[in-house]
PDB file of C-alpha atoms and ligand atoms in Angstrom:
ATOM      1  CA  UNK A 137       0.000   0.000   0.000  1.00 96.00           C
ATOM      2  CA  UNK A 138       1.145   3.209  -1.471  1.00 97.00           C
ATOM      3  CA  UNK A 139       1.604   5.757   2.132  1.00 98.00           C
ATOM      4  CA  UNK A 140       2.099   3.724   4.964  1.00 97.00           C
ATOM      5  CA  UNK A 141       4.294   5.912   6.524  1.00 96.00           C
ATOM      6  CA  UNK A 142       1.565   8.640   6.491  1.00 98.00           C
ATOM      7  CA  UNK A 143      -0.888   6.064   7.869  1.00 98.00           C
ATOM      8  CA  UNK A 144       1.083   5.198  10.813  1.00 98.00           C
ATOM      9  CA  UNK A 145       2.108   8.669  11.053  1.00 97.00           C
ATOM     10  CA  UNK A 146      -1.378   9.678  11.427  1.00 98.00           C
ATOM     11  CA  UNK A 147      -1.702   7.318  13.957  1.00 98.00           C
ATOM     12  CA  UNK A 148       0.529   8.058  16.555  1.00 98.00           C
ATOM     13  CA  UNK A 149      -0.656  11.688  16.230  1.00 98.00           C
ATOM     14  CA  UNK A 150      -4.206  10.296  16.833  1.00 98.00           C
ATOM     15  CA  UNK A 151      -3.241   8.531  19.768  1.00 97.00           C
ATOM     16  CA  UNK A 152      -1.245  11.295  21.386  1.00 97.00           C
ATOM     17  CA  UNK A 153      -3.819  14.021  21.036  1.00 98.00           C
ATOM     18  CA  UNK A 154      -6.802  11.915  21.379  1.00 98.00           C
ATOM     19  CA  UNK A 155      -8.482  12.816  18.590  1.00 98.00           C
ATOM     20  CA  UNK A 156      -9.979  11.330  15.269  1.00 98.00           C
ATOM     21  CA  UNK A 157     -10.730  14.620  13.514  1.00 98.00           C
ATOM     22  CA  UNK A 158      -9.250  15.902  10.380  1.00 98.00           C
ATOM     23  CA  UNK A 159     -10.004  19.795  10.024  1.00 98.00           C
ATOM     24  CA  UNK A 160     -11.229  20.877   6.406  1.00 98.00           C
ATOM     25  CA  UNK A 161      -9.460  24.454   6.366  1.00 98.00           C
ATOM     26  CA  UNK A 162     -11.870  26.174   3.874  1.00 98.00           C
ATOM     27  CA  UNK A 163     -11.412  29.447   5.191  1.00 98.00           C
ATOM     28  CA  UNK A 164     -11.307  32.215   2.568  1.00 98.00           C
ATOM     29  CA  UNK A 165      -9.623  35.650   2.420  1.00 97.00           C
ATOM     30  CA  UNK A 166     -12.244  38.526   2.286  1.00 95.00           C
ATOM     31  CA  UNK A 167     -11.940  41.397  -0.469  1.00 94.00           C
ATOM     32  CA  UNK A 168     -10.977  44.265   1.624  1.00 96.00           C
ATOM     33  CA  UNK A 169      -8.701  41.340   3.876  1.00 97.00           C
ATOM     34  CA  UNK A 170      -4.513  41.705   2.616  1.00 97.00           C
ATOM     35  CA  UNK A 171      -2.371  38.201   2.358  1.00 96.00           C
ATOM     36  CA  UNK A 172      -0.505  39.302   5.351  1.00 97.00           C
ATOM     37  CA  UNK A 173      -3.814  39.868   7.981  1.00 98.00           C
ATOM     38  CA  UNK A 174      -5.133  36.556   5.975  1.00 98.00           C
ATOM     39  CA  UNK A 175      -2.567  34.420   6.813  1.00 98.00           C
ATOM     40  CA  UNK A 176      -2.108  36.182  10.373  1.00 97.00           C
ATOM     41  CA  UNK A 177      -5.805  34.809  10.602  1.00 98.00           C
ATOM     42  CA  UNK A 178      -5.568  31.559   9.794  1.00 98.00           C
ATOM     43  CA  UNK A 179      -1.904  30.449  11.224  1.00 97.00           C
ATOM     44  CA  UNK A 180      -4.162  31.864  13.962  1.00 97.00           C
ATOM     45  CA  UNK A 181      -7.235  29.623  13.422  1.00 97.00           C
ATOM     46  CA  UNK A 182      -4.183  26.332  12.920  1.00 98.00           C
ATOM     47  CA  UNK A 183      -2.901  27.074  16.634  1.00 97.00           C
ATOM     48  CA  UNK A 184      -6.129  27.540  18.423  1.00 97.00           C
ATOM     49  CA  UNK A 185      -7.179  23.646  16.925  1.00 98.00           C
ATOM     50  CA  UNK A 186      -3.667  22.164  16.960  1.00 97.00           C
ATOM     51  CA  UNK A 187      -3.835  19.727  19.799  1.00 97.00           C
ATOM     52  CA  UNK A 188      -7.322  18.503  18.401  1.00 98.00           C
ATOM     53  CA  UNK A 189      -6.815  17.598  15.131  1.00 98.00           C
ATOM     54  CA  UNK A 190      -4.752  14.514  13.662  1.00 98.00           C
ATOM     55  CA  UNK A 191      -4.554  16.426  10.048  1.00 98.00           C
ATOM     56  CA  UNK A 192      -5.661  19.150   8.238  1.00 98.00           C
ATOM     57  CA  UNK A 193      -7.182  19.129   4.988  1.00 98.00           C
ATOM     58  CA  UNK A 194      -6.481  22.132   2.479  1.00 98.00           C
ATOM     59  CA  UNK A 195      -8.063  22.535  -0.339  1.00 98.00           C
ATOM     60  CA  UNK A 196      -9.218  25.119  -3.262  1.00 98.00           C
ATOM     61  CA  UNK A 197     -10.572  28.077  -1.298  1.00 98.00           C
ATOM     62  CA  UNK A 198      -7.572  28.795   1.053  1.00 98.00           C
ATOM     63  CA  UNK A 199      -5.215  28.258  -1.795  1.00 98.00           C
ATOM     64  CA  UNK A 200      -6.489  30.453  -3.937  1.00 98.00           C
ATOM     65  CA  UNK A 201      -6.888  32.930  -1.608  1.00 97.00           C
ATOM     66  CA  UNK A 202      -3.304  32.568  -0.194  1.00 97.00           C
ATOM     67  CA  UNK A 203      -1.074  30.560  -2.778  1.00 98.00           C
ATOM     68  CA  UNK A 204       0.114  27.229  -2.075  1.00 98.00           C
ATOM     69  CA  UNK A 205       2.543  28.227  -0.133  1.00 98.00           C
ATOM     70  CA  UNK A 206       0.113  28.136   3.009  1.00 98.00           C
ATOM     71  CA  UNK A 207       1.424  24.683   2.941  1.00 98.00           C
ATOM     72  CA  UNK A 208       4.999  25.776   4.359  1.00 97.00           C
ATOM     73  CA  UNK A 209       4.058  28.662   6.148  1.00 97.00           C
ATOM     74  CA  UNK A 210       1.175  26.241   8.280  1.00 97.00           C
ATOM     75  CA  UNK A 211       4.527  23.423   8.876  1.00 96.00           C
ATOM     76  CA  UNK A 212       6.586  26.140  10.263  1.00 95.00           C
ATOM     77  CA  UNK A 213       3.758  27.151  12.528  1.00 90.00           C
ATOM     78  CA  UNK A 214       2.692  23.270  13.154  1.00 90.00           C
ATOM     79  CA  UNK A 215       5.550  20.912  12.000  1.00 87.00           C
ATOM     80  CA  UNK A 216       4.002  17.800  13.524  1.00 88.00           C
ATOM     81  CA  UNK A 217       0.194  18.315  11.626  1.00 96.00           C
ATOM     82  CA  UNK A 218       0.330  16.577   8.259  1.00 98.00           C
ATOM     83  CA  UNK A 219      -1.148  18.256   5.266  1.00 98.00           C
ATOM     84  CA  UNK A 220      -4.063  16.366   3.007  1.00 98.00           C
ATOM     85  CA  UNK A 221      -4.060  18.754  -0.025  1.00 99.00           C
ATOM     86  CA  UNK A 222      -7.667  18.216  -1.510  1.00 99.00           C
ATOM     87  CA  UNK A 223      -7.570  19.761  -5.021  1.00 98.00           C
ATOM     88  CA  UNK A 224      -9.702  16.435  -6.121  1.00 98.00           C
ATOM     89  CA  UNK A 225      -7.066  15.721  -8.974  1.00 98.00           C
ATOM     90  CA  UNK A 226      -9.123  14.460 -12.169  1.00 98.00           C
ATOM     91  CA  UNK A 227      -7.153  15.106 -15.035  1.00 98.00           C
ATOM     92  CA  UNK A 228      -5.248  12.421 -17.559  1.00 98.00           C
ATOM     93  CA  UNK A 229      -2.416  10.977 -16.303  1.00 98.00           C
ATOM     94  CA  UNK A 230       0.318  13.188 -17.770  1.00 98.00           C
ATOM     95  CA  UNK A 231      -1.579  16.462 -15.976  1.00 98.00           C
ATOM     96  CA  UNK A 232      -2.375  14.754 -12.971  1.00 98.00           C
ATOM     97  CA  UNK A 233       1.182  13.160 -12.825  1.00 98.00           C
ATOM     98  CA  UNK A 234       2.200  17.210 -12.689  1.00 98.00           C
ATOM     99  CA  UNK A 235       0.079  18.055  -9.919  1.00 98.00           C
ATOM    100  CA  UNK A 236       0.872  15.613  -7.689  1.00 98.00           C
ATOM    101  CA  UNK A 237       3.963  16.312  -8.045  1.00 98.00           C
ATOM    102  CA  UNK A 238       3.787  20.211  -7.432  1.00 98.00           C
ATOM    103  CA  UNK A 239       1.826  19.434  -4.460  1.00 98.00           C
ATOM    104  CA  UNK A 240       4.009  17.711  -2.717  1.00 98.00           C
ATOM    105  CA  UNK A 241       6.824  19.642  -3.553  1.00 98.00           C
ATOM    106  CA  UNK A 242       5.173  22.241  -1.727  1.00 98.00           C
ATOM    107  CA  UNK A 243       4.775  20.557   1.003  1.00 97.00           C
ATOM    108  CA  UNK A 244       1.467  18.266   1.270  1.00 98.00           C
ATOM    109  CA  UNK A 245       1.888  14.814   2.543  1.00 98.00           C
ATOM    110  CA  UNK A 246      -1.262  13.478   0.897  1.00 98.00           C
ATOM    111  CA  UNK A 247      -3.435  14.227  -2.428  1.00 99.00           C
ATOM    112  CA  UNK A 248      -7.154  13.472  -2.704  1.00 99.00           C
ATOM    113  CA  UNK A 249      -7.962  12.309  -6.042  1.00 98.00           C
ATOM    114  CA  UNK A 250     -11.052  11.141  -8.576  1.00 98.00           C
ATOM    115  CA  UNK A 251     -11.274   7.250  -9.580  1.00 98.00           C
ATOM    116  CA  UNK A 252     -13.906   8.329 -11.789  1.00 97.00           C
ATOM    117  CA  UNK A 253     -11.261   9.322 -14.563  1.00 98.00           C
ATOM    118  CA  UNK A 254     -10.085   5.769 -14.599  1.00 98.00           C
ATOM    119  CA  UNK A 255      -6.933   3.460 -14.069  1.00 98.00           C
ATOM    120  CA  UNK A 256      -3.994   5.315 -15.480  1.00 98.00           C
ATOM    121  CA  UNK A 257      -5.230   8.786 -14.673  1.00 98.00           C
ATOM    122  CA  UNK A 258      -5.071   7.472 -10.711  1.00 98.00           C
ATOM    123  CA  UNK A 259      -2.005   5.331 -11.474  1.00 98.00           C
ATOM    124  CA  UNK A 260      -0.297   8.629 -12.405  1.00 98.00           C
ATOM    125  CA  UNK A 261      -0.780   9.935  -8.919  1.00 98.00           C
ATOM    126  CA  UNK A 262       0.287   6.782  -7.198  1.00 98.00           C
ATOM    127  CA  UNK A 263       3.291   7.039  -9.566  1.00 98.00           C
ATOM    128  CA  UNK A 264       4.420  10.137  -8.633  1.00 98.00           C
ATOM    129  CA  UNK A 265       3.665   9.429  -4.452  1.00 98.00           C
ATOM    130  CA  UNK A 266       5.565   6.391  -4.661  1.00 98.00           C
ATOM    131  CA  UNK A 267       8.473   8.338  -6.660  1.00 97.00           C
ATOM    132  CA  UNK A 268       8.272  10.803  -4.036  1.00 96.00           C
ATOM    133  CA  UNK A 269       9.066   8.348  -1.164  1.00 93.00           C
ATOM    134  CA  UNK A 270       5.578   6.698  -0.096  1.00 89.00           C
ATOM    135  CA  UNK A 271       3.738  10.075   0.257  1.00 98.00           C
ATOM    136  CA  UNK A 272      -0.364   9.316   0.834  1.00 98.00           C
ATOM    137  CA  UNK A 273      -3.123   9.427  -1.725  1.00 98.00           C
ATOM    138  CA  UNK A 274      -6.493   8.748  -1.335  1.00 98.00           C
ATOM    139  CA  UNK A 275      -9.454   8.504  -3.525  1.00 98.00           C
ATOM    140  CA  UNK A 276     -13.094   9.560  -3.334  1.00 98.00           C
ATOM    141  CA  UNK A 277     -14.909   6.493  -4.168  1.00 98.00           C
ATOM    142  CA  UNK A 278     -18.415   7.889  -2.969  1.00 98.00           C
ATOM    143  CA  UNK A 279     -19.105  11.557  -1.647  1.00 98.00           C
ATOM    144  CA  UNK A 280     -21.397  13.029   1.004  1.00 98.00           C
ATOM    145  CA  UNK A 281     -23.233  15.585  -0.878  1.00 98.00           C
ATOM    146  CA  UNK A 282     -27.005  14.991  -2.391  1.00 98.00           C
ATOM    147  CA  UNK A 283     -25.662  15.219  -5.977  1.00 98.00           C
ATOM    148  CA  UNK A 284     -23.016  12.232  -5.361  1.00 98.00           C
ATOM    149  CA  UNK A 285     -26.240   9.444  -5.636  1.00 98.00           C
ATOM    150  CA  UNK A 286     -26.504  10.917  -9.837  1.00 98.00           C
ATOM    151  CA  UNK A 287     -22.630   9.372 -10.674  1.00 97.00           C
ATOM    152  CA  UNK A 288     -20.823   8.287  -8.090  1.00 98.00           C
ATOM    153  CA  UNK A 289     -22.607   6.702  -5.601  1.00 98.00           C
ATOM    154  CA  UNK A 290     -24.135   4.073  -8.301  1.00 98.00           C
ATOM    155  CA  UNK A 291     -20.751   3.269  -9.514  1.00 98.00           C
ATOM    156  CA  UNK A 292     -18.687   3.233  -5.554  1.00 98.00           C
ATOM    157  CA  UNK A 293     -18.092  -0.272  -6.479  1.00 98.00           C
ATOM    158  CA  UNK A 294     -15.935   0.173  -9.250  1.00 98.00           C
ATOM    159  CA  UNK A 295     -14.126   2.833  -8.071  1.00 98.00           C
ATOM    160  CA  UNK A 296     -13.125   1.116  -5.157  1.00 98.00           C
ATOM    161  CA  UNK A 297     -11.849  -1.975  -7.281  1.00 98.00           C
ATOM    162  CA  UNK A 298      -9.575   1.445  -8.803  1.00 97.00           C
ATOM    163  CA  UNK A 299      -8.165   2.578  -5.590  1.00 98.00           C
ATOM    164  CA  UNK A 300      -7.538  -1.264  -4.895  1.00 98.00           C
ATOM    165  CA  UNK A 301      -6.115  -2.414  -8.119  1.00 98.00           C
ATOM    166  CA  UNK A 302      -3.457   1.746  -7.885  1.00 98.00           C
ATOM    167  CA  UNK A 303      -2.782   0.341  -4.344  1.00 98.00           C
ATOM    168  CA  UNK A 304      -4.154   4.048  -2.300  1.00 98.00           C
ATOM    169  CA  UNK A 305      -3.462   5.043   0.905  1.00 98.00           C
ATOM    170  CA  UNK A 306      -7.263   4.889   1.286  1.00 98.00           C
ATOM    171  CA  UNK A 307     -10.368   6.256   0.520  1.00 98.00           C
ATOM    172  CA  UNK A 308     -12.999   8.865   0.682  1.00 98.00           C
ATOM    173  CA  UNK A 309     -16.517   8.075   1.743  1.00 98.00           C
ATOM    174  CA  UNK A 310     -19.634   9.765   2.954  1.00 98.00           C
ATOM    175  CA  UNK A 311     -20.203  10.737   6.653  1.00 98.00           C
ATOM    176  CA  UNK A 312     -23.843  11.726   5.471  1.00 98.00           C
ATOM    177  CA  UNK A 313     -24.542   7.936   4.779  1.00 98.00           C
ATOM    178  CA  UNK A 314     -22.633   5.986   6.868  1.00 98.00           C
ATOM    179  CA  UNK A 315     -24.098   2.724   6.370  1.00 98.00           C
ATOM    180  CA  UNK A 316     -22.375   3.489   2.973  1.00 98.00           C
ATOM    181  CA  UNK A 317     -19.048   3.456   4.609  1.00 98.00           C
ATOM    182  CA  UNK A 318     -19.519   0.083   6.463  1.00 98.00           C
ATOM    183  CA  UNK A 319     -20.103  -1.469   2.703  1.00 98.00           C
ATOM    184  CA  UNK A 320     -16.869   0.272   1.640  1.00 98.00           C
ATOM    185  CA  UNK A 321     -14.977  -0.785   4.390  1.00 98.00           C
ATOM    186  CA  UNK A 322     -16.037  -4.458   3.971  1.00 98.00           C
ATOM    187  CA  UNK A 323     -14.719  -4.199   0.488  1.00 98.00           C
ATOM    188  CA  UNK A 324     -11.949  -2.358   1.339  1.00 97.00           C
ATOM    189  CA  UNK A 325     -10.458  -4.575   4.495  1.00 97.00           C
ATOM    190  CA  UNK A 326      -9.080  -3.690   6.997  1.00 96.00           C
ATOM    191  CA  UNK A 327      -5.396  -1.970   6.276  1.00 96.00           C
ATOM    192  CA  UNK A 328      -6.296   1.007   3.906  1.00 98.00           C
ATOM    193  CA  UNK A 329      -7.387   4.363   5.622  1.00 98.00           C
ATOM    194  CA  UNK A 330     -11.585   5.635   5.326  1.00 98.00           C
ATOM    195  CA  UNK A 331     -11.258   9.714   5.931  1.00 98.00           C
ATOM    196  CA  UNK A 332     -15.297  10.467   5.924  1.00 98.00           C
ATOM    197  CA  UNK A 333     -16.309  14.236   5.295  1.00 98.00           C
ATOM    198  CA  UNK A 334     -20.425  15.425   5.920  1.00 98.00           C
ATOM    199  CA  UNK A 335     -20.133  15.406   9.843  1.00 98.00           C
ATOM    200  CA  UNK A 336     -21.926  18.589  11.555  1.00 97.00           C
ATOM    201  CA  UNK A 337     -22.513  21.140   8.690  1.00 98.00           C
ATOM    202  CA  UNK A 338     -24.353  18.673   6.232  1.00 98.00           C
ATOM    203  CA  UNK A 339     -25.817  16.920   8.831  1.00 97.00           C
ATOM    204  CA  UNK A 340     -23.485  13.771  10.017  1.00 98.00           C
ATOM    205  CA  UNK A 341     -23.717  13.116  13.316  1.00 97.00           C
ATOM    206  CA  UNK A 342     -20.095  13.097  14.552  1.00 98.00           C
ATOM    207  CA  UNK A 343     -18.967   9.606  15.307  1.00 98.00           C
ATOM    208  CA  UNK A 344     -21.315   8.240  13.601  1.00 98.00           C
ATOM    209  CA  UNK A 345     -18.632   7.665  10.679  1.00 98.00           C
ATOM    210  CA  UNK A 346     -16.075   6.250  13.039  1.00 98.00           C
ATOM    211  CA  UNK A 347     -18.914   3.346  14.059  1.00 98.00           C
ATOM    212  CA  UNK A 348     -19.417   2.292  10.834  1.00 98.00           C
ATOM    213  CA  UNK A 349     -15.705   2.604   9.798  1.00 98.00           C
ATOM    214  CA  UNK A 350     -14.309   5.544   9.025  1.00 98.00           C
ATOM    215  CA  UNK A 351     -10.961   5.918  10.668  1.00 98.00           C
ATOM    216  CA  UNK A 352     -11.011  10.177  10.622  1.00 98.00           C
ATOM    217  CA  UNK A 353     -13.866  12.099  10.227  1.00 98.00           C
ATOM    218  CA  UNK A 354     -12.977  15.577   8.245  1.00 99.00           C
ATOM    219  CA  UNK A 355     -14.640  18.164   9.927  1.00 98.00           C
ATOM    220  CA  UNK A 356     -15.029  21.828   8.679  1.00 98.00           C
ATOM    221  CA  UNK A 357     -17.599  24.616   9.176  1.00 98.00           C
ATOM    222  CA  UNK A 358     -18.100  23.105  12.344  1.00 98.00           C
ATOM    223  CA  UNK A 359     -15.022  23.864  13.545  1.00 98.00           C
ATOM    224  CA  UNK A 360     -13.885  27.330  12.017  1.00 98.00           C
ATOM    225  CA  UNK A 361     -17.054  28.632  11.916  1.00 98.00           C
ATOM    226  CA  UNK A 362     -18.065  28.205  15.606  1.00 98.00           C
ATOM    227  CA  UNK A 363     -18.277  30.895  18.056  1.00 98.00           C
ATOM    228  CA  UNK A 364     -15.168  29.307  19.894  1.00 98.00           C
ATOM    229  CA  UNK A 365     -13.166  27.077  17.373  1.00 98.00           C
ATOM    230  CA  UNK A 366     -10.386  25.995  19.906  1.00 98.00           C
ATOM    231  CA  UNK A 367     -13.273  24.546  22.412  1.00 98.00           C
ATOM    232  CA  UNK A 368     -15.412  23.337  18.949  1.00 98.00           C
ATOM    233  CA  UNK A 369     -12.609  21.110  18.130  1.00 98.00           C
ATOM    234  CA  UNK A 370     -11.630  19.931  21.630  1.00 98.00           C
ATOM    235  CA  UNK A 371     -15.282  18.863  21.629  1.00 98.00           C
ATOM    236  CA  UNK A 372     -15.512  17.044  18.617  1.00 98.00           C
ATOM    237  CA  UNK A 373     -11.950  15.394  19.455  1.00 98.00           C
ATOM    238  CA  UNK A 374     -13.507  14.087  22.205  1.00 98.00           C
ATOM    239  CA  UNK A 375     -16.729  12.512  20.742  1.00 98.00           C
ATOM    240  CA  UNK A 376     -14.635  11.132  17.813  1.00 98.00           C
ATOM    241  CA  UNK A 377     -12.133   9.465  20.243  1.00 98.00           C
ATOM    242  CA  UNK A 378     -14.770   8.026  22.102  1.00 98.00           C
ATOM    243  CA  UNK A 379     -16.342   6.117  19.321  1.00 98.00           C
ATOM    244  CA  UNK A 380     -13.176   5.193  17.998  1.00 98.00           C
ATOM    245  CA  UNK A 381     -12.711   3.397  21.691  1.00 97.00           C
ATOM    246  CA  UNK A 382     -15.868   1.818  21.659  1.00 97.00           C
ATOM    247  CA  UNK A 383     -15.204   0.503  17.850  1.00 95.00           C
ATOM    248  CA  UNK A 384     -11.618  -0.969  19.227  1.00 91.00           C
ATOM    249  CA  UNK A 385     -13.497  -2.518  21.880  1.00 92.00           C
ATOM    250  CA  UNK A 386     -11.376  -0.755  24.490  1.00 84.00           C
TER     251      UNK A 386
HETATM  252  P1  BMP B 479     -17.743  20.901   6.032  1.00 81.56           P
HETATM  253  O1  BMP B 479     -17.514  20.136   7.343  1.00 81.56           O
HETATM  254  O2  BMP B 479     -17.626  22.378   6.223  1.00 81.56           O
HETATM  255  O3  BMP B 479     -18.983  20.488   5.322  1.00 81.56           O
HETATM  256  O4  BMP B 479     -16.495  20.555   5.075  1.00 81.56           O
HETATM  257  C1  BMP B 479     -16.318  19.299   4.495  1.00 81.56           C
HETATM  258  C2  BMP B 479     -15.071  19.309   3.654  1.00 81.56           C
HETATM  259  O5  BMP B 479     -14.932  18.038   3.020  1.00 81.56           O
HETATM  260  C3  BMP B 479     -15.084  20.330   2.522  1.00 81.56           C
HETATM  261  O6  BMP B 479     -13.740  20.728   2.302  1.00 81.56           O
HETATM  262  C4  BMP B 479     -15.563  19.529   1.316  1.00 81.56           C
HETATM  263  O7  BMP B 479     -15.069  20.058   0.102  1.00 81.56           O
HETATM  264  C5  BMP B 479     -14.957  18.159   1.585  1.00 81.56           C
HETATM  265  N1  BMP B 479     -15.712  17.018   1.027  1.00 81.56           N
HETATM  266  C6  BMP B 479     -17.048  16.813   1.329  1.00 81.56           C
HETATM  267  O8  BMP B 479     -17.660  17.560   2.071  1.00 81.56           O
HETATM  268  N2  BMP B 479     -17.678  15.715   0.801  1.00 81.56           N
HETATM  269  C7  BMP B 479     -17.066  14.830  -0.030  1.00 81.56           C
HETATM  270  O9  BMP B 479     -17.680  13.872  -0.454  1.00 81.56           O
HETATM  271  C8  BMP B 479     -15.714  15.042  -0.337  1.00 81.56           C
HETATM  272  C9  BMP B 479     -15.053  16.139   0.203  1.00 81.56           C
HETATM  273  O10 BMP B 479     -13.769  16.310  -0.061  1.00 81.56           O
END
């Protein structure tokens, strides 16, 4: 499995900070807002959740709000946080080969990708991952939004038999239907990593992903846009390790 060294690494950051939350970092830089209060902002945002969140996910509104180099600027603030950069790569293989690699030359540990584009597109990314010394890449074989039961949900099947066949770091799946992710994760076994996104703003019930398991649950408005995002997160850490717990049998 392509990224094992980000799955363990995950892991022991789990464990340490008790917490099974990724945060989505979807925060966006307002029109009268300059890069340099921006990024004040969120480096501030990153320290107030730090010791709840195993990850945090980064994807197309921050960087194009800030440039990609939010990546560096967020290690030097958080070094031990790994980066999921979720640009949902879906390109032929040559353009998603260049990407990938861009991305992690910035500084992402893990890509999110489509199956939907088919076998060598994906291999591409695992190509360039593997090249890159086992960086992560996982695939979103079903989503959590209403629109995902037109294409993708009918067809979860086969893109799981993708992400199997390209040898992912693991997959994404719906926290809005998580008897969805329990069918996944039969298919999937038991090694590759189920990151679940649709917990609090679209209605998933945190934990409730982690039950039927998901290993993380990404977690976004819920977090930056609460009243108090350090004690939002602590919260949801706490719920998320809980279920995790009871699904260990601890
Ligand atoms: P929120 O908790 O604010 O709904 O954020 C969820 C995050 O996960 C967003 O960044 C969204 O783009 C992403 N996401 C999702 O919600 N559903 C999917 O199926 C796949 C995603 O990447």
């Amino acid at each position: 499995m392509i990224g094992q060294e980000f799955a363990n690494r995950i892991e022991k950051i789990s464990e340490e900070k008790k917490t099974r939350v990724i945060c989505a970092l979807d925060l966006v830089r307002n029109k009268s807002e300059s890069k340099d209060v921006f990024l004040k902002r969120i480096l501030k945002h990153v320290s107030l959740i730090q010791d709840s969140v195993a990850a945090l996910k980064i994807g197309y509104p921050l960087v194009l709000s800030i440039g990609i180099e939010i990546a560096s600027e967020i290690k030097r603030k958080a070094s031990d946080v790994p980066l999921i950069a979720d640009f949902k790569i879906a390109d032929i293989g040559n353009t998603n080969k260049l990407i990938t690699q861009v991305t992690y030359n910035a500084g992402f540990d893990a890509v999110i990708a489509h199956a939907f584009v088919g076998f060598d597109s994906l291999k591409a990314v695992v190509d360039v991952a593997s090249a890159e010394g086992d960086k992560a890449v996982f695939v979103l074989v079903n989503m959590s939004h209403p629109g995902s039961l037109q294409f993708i949900t009918p067809k979860w099947i086969d893109l799981t038999n993708i992400t199997l066949k390209v040898d992912a770091t693991g997959v994404i799946a719906p926290g809005t239907r998580p008897k969805e992710i329990a069918e996944i994760r039969k298919m999937l076994g038991n090694e590759r990593l189920i990151l679940s996104p649709g917990i609090g703003a679209q209605g998933g019930g945190p934990g409730q992903a982690i039950l039927n398991g998901a290993d993380y649950e990404i977690i976004g408005r819920a977090i930056y846009n609460a009243e108090d995002p350090k004690s939002a997160a602590r919260k949801l850490a706490q719920i998320t390790w809980e279920k995790y717990k009871i699904k260990r049998g601890d």
